[in-house]
Coordinates of N, CA and C in Angstrom, one line a residue:
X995 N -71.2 -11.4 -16.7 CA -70.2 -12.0 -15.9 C -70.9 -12.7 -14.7
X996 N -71.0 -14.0 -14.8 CA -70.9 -14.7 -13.3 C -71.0 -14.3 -11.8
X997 N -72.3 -14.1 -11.1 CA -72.0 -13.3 -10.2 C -71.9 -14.9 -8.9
X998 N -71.0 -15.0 -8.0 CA -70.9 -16.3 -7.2 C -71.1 -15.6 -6.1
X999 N -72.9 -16.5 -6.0 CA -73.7 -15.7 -5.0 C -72.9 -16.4 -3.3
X1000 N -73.5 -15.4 -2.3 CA -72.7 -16.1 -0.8 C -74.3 -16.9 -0.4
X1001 N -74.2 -18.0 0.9 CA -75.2 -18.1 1.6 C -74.7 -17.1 3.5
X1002 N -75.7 -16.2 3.3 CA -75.7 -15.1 4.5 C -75.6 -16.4 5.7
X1003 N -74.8 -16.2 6.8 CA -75.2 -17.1 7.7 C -75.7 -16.5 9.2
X1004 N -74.8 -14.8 9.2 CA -74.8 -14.1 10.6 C -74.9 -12.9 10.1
X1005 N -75.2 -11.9 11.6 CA -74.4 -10.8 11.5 C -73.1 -10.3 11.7
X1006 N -72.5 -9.3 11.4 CA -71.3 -8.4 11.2 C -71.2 -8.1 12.5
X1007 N -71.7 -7.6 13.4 CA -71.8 -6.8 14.1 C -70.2 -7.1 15.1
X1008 N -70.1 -8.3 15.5 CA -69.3 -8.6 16.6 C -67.8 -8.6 15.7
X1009 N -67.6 -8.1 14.6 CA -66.3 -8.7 13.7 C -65.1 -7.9 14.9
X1010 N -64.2 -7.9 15.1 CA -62.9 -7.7 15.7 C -61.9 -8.4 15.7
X1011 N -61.7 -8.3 14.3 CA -60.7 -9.5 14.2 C -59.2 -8.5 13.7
X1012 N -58.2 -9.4 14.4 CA -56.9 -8.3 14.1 C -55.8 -9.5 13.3
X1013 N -55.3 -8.5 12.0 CA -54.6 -9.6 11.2 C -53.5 -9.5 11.1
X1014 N -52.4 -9.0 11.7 CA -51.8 -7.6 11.6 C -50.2 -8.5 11.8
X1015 N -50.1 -9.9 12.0 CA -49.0 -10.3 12.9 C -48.5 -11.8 12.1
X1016 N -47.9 -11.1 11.3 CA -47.5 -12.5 10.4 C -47.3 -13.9 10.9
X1017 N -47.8 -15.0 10.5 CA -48.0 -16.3 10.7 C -48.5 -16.4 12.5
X1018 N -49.4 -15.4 12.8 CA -50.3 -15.4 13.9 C -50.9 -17.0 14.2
X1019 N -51.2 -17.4 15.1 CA -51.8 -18.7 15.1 C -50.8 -19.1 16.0
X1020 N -51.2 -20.8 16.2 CA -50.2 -21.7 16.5 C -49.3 -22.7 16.0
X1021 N -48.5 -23.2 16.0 CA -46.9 -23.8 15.8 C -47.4 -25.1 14.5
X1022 N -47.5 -24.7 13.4 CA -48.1 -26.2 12.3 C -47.2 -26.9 13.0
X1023 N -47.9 -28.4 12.4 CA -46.8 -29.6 12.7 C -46.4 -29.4 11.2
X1024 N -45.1 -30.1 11.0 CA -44.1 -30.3 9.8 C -45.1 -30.8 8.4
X1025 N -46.0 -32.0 8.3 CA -46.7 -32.0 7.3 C -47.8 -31.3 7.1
X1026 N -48.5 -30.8 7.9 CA -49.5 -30.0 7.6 C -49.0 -28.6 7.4
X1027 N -47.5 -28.3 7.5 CA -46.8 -26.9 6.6 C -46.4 -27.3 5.4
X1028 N -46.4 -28.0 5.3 CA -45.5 -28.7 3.9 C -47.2 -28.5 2.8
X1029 N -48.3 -29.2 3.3 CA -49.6 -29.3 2.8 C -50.0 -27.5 2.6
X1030 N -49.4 -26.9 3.4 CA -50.2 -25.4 3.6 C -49.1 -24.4 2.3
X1031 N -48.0 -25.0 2.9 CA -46.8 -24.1 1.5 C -47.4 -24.4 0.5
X1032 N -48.1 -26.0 -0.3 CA -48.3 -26.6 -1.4 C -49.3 -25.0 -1.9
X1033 N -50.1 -25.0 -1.6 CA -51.4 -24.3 -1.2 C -51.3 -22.8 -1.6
X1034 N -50.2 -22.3 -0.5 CA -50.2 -20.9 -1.1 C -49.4 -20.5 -2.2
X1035 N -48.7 -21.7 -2.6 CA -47.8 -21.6 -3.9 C -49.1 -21.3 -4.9
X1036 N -50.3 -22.2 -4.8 CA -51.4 -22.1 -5.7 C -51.4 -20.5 -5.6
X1037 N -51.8 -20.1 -4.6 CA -52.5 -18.3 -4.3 C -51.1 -17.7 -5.1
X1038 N -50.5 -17.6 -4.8 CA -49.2 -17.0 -5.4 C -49.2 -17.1 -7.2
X1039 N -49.3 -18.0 -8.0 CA -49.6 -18.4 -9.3 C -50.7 -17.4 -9.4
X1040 N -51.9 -17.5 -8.5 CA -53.4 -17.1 -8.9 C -53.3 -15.5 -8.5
X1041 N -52.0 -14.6 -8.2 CA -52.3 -13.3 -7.1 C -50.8 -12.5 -7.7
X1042 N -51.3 -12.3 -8.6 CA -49.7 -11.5 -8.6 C -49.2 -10.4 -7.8
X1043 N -50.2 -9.5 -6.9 CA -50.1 -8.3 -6.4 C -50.2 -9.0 -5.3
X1044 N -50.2 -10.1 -4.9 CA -50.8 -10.8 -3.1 C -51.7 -11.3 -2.9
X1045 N -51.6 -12.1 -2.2 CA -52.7 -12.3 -0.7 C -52.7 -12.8 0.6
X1046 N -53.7 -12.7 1.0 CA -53.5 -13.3 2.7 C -54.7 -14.5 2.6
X1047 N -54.4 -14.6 3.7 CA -55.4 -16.1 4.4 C -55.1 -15.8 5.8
X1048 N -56.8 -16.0 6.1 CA -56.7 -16.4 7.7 C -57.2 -17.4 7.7
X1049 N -56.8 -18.7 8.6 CA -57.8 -19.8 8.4 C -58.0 -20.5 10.1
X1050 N -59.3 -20.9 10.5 CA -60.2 -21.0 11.4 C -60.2 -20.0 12.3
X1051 N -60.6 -19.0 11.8 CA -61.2 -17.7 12.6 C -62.2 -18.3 13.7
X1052 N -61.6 -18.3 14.9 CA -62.3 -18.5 16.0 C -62.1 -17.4 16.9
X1053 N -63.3 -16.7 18.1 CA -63.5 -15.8 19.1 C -62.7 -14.8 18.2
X1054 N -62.7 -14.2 16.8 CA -62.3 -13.4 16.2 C -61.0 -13.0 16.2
X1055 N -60.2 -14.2 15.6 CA -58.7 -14.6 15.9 C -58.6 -15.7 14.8
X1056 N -57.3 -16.1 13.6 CA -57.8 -17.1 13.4 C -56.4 -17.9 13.8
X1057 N -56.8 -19.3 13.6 CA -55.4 -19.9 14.4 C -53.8 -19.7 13.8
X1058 N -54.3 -19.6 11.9 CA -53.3 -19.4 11.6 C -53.4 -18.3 10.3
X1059 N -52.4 -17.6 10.4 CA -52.5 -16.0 9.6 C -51.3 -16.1 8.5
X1060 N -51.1 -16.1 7.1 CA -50.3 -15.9 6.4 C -50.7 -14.4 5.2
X1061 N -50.1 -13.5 5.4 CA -49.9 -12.6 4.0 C -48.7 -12.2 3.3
X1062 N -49.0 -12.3 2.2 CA -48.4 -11.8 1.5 C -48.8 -11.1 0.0
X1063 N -49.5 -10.0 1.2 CA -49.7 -8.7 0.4 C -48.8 -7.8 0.4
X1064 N -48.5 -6.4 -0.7 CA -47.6 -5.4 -0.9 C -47.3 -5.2 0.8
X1065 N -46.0 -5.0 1.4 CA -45.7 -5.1 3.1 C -45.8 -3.8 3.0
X1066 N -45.8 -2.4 2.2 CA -46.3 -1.0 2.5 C -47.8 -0.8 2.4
X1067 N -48.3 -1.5 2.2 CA -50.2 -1.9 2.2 C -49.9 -2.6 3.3
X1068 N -49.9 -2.8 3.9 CA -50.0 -3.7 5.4 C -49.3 -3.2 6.5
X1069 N -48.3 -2.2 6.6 CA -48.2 -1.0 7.1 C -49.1 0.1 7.6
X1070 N -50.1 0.5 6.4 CA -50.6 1.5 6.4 C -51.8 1.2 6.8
X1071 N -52.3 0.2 6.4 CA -53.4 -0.4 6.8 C -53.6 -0.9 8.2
X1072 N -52.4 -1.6 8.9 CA -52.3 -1.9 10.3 C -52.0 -1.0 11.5
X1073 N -51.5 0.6 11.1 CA -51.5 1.5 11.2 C -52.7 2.6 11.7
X1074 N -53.9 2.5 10.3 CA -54.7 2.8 10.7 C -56.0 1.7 11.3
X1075 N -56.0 0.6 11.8 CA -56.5 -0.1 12.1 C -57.6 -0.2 11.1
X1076 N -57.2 -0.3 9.9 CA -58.7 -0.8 9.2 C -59.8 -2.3 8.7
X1077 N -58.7 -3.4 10.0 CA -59.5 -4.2 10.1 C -60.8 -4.5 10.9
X1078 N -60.9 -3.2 11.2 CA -62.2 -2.8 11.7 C -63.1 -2.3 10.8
X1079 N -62.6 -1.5 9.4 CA -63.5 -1.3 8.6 C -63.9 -1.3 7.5
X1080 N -62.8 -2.8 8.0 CA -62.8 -3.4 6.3 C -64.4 -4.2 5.7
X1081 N -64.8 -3.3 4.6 CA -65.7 -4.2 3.6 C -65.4 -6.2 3.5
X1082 N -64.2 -6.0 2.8 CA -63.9 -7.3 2.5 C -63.6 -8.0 3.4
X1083 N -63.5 -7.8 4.7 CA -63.3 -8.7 6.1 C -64.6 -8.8 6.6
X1084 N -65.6 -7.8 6.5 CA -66.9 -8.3 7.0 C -67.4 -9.2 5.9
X1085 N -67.8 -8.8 5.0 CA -68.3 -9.8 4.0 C -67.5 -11.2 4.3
X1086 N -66.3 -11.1 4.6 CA -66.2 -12.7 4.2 C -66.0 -13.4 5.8
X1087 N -66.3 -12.3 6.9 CA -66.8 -13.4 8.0 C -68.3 -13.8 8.2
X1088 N -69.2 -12.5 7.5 CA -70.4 -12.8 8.1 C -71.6 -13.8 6.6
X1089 N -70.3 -14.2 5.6 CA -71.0 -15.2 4.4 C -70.0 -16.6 4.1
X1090 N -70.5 -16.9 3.6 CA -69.6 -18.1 2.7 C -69.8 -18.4 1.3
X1091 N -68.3 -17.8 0.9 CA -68.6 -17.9 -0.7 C -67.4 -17.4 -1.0
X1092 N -67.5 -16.8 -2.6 CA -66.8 -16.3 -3.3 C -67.1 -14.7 -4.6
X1093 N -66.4 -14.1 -3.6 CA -66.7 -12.7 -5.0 C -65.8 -11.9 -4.7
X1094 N -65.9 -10.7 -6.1 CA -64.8 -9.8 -6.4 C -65.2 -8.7 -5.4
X1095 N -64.1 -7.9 -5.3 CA -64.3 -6.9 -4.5 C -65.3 -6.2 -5.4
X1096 N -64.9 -5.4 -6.4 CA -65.9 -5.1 -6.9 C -67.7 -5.4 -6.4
X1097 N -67.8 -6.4 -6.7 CA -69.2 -7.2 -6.2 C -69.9 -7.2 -4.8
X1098 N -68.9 -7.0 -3.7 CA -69.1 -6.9 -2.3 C -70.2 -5.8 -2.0
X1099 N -71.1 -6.1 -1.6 CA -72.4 -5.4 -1.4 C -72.5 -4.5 -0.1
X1100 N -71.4 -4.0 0.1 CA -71.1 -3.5 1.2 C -70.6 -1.8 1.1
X1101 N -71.1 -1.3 2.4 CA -70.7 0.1 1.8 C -69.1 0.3 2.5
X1102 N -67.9 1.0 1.7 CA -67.1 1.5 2.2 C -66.3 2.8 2.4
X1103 N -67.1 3.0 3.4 CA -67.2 4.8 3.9 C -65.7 5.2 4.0
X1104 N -64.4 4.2 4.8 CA -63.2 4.7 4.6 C -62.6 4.6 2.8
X1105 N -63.2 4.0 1.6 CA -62.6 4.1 0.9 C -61.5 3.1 1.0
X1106 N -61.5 2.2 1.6 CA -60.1 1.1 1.0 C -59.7 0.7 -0.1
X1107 N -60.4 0.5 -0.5 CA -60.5 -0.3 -2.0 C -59.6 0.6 -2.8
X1108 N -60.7 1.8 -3.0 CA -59.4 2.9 -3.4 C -57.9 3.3 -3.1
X1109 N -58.1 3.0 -1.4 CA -56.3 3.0 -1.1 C -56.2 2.0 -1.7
X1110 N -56.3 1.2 -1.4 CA -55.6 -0.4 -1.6 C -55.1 -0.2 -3.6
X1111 N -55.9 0.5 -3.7 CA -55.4 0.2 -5.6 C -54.2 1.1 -5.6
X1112 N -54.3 2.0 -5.2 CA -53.1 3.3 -4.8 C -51.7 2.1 -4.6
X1113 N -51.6 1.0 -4.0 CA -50.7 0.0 -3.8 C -50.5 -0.6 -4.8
X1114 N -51.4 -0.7 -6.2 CA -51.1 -1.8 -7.2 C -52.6 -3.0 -6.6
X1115 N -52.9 -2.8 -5.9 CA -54.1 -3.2 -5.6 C -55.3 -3.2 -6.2
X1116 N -55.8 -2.9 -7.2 CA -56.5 -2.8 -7.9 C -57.8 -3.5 -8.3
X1117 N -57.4 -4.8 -8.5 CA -58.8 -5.5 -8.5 C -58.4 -6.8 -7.3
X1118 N -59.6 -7.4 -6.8 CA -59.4 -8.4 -5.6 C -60.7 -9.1 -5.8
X1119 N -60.3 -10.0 -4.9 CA -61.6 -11.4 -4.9 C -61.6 -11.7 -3.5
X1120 N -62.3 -12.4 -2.7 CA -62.0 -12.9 -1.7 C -63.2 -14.5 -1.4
X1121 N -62.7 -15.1 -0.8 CA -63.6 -16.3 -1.0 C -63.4 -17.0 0.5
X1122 N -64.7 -17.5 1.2 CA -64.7 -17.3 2.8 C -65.5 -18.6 2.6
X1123 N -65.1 -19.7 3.8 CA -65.3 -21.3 3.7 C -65.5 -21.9 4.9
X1124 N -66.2 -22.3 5.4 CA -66.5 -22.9 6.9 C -67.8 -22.6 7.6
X1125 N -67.4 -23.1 8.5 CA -69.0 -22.7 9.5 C -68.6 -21.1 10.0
X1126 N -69.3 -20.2 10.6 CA -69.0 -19.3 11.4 C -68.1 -19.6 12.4
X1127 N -68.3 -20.5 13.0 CA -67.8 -20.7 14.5 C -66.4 -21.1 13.7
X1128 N -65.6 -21.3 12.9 CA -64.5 -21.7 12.3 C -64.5 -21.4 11.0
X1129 N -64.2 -20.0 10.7 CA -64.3 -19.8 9.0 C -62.8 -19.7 8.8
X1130 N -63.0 -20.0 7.3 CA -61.4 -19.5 6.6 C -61.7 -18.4 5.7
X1131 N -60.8 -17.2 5.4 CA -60.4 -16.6 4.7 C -59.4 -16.5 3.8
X1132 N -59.4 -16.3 2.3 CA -58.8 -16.0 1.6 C -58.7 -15.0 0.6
X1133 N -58.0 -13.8 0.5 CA -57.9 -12.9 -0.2 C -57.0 -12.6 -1.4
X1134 N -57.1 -12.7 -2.5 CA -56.4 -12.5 -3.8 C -56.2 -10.6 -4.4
X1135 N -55.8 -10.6 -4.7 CA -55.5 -9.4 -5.4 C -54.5 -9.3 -6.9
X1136 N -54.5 -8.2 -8.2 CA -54.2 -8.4 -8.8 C -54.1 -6.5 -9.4
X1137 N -53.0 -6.4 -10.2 CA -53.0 -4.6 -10.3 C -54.1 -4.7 -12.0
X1138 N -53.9 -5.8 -13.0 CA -53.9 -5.5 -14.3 C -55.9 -5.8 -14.6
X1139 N -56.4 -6.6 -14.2 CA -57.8 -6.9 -14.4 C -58.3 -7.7 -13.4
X1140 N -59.8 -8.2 -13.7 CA -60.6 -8.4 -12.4 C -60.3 -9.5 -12.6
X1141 N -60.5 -10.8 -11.9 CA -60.1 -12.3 -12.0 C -61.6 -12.8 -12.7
X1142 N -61.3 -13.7 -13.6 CA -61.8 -14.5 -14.2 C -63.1 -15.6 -13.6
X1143 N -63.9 -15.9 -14.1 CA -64.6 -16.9 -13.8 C -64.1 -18.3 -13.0
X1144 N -63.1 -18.4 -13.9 CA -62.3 -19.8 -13.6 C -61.7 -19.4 -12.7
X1145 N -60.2 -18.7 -12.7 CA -60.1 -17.6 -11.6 C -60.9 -18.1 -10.3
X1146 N -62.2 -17.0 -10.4 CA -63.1 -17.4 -8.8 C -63.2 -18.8 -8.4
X1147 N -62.8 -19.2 -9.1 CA -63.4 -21.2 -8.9 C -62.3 -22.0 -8.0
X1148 N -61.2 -21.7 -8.8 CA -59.6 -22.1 -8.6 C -59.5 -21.1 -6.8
X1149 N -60.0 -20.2 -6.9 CA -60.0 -19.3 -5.6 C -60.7 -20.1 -4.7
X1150 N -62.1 -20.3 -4.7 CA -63.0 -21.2 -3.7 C -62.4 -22.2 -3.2
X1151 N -61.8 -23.3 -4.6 CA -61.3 -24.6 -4.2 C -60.0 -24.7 -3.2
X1152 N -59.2 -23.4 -3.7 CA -58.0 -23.8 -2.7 C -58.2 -23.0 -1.0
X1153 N -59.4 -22.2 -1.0 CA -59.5 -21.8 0.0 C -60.3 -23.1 0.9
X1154 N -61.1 -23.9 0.3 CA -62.0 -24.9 1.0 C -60.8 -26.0 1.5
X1155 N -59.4 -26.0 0.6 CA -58.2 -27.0 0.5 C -57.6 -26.5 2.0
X1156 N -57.1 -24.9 1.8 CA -57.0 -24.5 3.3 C -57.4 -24.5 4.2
X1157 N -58.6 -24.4 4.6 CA -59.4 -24.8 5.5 C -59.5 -26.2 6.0
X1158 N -59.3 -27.4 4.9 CA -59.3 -28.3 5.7 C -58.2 -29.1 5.8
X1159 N -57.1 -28.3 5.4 CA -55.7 -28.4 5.6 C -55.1 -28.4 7.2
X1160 N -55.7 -27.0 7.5 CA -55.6 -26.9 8.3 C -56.2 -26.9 9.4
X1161 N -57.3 -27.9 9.5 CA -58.4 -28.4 10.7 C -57.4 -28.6 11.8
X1162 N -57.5 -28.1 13.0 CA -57.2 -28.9 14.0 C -58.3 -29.3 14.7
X1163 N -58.0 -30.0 15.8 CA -59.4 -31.3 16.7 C -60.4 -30.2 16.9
X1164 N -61.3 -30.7 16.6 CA -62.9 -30.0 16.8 C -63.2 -30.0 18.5
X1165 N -62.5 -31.0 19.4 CA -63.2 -31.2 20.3 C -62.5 -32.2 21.5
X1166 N -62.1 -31.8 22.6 CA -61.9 -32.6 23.8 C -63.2 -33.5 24.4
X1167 N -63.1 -34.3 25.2 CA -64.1 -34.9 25.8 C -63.9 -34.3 27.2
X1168 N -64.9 -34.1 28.3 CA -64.6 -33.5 29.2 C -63.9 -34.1 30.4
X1169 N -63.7 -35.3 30.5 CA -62.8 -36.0 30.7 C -60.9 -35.3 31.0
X1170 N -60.9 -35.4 29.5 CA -59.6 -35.0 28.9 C -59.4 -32.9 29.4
X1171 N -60.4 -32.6 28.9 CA -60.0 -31.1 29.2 C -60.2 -31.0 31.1
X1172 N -60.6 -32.2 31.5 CA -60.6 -31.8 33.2 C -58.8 -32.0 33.4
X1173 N -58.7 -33.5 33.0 CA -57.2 -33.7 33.1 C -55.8 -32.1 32.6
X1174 N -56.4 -32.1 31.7 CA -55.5 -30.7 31.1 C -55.4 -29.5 31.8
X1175 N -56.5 -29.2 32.5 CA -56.8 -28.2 33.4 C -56.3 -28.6 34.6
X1176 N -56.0 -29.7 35.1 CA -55.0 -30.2 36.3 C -54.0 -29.6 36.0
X1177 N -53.3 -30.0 35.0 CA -51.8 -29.7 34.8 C -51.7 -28.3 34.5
X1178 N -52.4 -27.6 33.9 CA -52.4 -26.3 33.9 C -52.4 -25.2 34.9
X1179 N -53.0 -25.8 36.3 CA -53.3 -25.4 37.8 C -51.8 -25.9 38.4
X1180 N -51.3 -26.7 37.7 CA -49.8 -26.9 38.1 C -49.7 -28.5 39.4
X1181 N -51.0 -28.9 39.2 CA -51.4 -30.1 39.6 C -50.5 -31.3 39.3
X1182 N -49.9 -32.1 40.4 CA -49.3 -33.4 40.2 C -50.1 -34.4 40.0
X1183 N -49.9 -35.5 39.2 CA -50.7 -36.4 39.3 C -51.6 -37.2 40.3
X1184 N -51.0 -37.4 41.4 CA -52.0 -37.8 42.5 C -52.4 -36.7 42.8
X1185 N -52.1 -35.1 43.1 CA -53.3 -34.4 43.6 C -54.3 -34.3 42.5
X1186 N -53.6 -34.3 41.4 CA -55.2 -33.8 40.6 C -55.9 -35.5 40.2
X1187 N -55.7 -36.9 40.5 CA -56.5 -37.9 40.5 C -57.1 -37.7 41.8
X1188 N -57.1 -37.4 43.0 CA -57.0 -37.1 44.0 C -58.8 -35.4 44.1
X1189 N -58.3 -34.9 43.4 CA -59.3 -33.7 43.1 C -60.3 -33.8 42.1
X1190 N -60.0 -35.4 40.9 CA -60.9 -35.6 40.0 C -61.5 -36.8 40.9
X1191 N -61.8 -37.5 42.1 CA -62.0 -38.6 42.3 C -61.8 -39.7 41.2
X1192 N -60.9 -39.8 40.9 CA -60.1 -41.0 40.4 C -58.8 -42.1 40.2
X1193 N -58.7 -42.6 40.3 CA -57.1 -43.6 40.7 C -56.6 -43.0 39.5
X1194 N -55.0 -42.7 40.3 CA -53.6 -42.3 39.8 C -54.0 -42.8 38.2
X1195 N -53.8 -43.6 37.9 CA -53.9 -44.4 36.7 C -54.9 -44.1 35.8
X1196 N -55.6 -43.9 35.8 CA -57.2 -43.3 35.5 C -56.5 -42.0 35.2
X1197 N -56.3 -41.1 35.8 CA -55.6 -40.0 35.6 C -55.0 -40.1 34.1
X1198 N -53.9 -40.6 34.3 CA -52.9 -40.7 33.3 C -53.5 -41.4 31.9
X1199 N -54.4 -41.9 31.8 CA -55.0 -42.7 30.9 C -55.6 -41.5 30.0
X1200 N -56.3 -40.5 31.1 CA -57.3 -39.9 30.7 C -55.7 -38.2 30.0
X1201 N -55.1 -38.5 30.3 CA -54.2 -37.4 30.0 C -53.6 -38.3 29.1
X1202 N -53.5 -39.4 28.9 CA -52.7 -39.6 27.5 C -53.4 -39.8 26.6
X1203 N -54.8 -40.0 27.0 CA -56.2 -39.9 25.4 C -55.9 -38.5 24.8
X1204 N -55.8 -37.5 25.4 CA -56.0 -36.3 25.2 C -54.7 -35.7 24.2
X1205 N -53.7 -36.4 25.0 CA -51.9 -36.5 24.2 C -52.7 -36.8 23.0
X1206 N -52.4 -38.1 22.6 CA -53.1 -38.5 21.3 C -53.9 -37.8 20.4
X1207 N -55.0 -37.2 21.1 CA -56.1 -36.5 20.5 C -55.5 -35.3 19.7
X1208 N -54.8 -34.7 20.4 CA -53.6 -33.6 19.9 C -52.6 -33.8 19.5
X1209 N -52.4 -34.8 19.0 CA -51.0 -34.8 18.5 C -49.8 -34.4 19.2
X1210 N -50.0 -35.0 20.3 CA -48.7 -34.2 20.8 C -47.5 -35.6 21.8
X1211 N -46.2 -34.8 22.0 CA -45.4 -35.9 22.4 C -45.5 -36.3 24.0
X1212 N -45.8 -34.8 24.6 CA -45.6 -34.9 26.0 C -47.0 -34.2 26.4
X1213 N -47.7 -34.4 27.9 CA -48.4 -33.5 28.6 C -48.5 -32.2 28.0
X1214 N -47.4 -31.5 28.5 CA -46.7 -30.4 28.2 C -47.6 -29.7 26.6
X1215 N -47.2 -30.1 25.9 CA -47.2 -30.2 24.4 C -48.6 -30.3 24.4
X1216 N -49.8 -31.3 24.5 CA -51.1 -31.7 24.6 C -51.6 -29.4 25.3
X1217 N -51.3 -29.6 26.5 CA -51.6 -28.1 27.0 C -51.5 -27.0 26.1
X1218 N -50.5 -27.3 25.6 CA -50.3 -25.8 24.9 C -50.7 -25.9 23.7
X1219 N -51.0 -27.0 22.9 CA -51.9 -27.2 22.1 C -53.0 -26.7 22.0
X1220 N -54.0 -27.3 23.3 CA -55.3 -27.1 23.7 C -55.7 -26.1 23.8
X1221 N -54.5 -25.1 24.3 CA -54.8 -23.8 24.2 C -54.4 -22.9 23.3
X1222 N -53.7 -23.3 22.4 CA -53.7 -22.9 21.1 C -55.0 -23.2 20.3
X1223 N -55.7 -24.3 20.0 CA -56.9 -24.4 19.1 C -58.3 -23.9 20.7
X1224 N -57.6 -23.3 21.1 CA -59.1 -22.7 22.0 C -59.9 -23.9 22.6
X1225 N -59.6 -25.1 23.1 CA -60.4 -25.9 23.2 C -60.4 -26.1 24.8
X1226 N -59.6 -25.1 25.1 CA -59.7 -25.1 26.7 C -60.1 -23.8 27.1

């Protein structure tokens, strides 16, 4: 059988990531849910017993969280907090790739795997895609056999699909995040052009680059954005 090696990128050590809160993240816009539904319809076809996705795991959070795994497996598991000791959540923050649970080279002293089959759980894959600083996760599961070759492939591809489904901006200019941080401080526009040494207008320029940049309609909307994708 096909072993689909990872490339190691980090250590495990800092993982604390909590997954626990259905459709976690921030607010999709309308096409990029419509792109993200397409997607897990795929996982759904490919997962008969479930799965989840977390996709741009940042400061160990990812922006946006969808499962649907057995909801008494996700109870029990959120319950006993074992996204702290989860095998399959370390492996797929601290590599990038794709493998069966089975295959995961990791030890698991609480035994999940075992609960988790106790659910109909039984065999799983998981396939992890990005840089560290912004990984995605995807988790498959299935009660009757292990997934296929092809299987793992079709797993990689739609997890690399979610991942860049759902990119939001990589990046403010510091310009833009000074202006956002005015309005955040609850700054009017002449005090905070006024506190940036800049004319009123300059101001506003520099806060509607930023609108744009984020996709957003209003000020307002741009902030809570920015601080939704952590860029503030």
């Amino acid at each position: 059988m096909q072993q689909f090696q990872p490339k190691y990128t980090t250590a495990l050590e800092t993982l604390h990531l909590k997954l626990n809160v259905e459709g976690q993240g921030f607010r999709v816009p309308m096409s990029q849910s419509k792109k993200l539904t397409e997607l897990y319809e795929e996982l759904h076809d490919l997962a008969p017993e479930g799965y989840a996705v977390g996709l741009h795991i940042r400061f160990a959070s990812p922006l946006i969280y969808h499962s649907r795994y057995p909801a008494d497996w996700v109870e029990y598991y959120n319950s006993h907090s074992y996204y702290l000791r989860d095998p399959v959540i370390f492996w797929g923050i601290g590599t990038a790739g794709t493998r069966r649970w089975s295959e995961i080279p990791l030890p698991d002293p609480f035994e999940l795997l075992k609960k988790a089959a106790t659910y109909g759980m039984k065999f799983g894959a998981v396939s992890s895609y990005g840089p560290i600083t912004s990984r995605s996760m995807a988790g498959v599961t299935r009660s009757d056999r292990e997934f296929t070759d092809v299987e793992m492939e079709r797993l990689a591809d739609i997890t690399a699909r979610l991942h860049i489904a759902a990119k939001p901006p990589s990046e403010l200019t510091k310009a833009q995040i000074e202006a956002l941080q005015c309005i955040a401080n609850g700054d009017r526009h002449t005090a905070a052009a006024a506190k940036l040494g800049i004319s009123e207008s300059a101001f506003k320029a520099r806060l509607n680059s930023a609108r744009i940049r984020l996709e957003a309609r209003t000020a307002t909307e741009a902030l809570k954005k920015a601080r939704e994708y952590r860029l503030l």
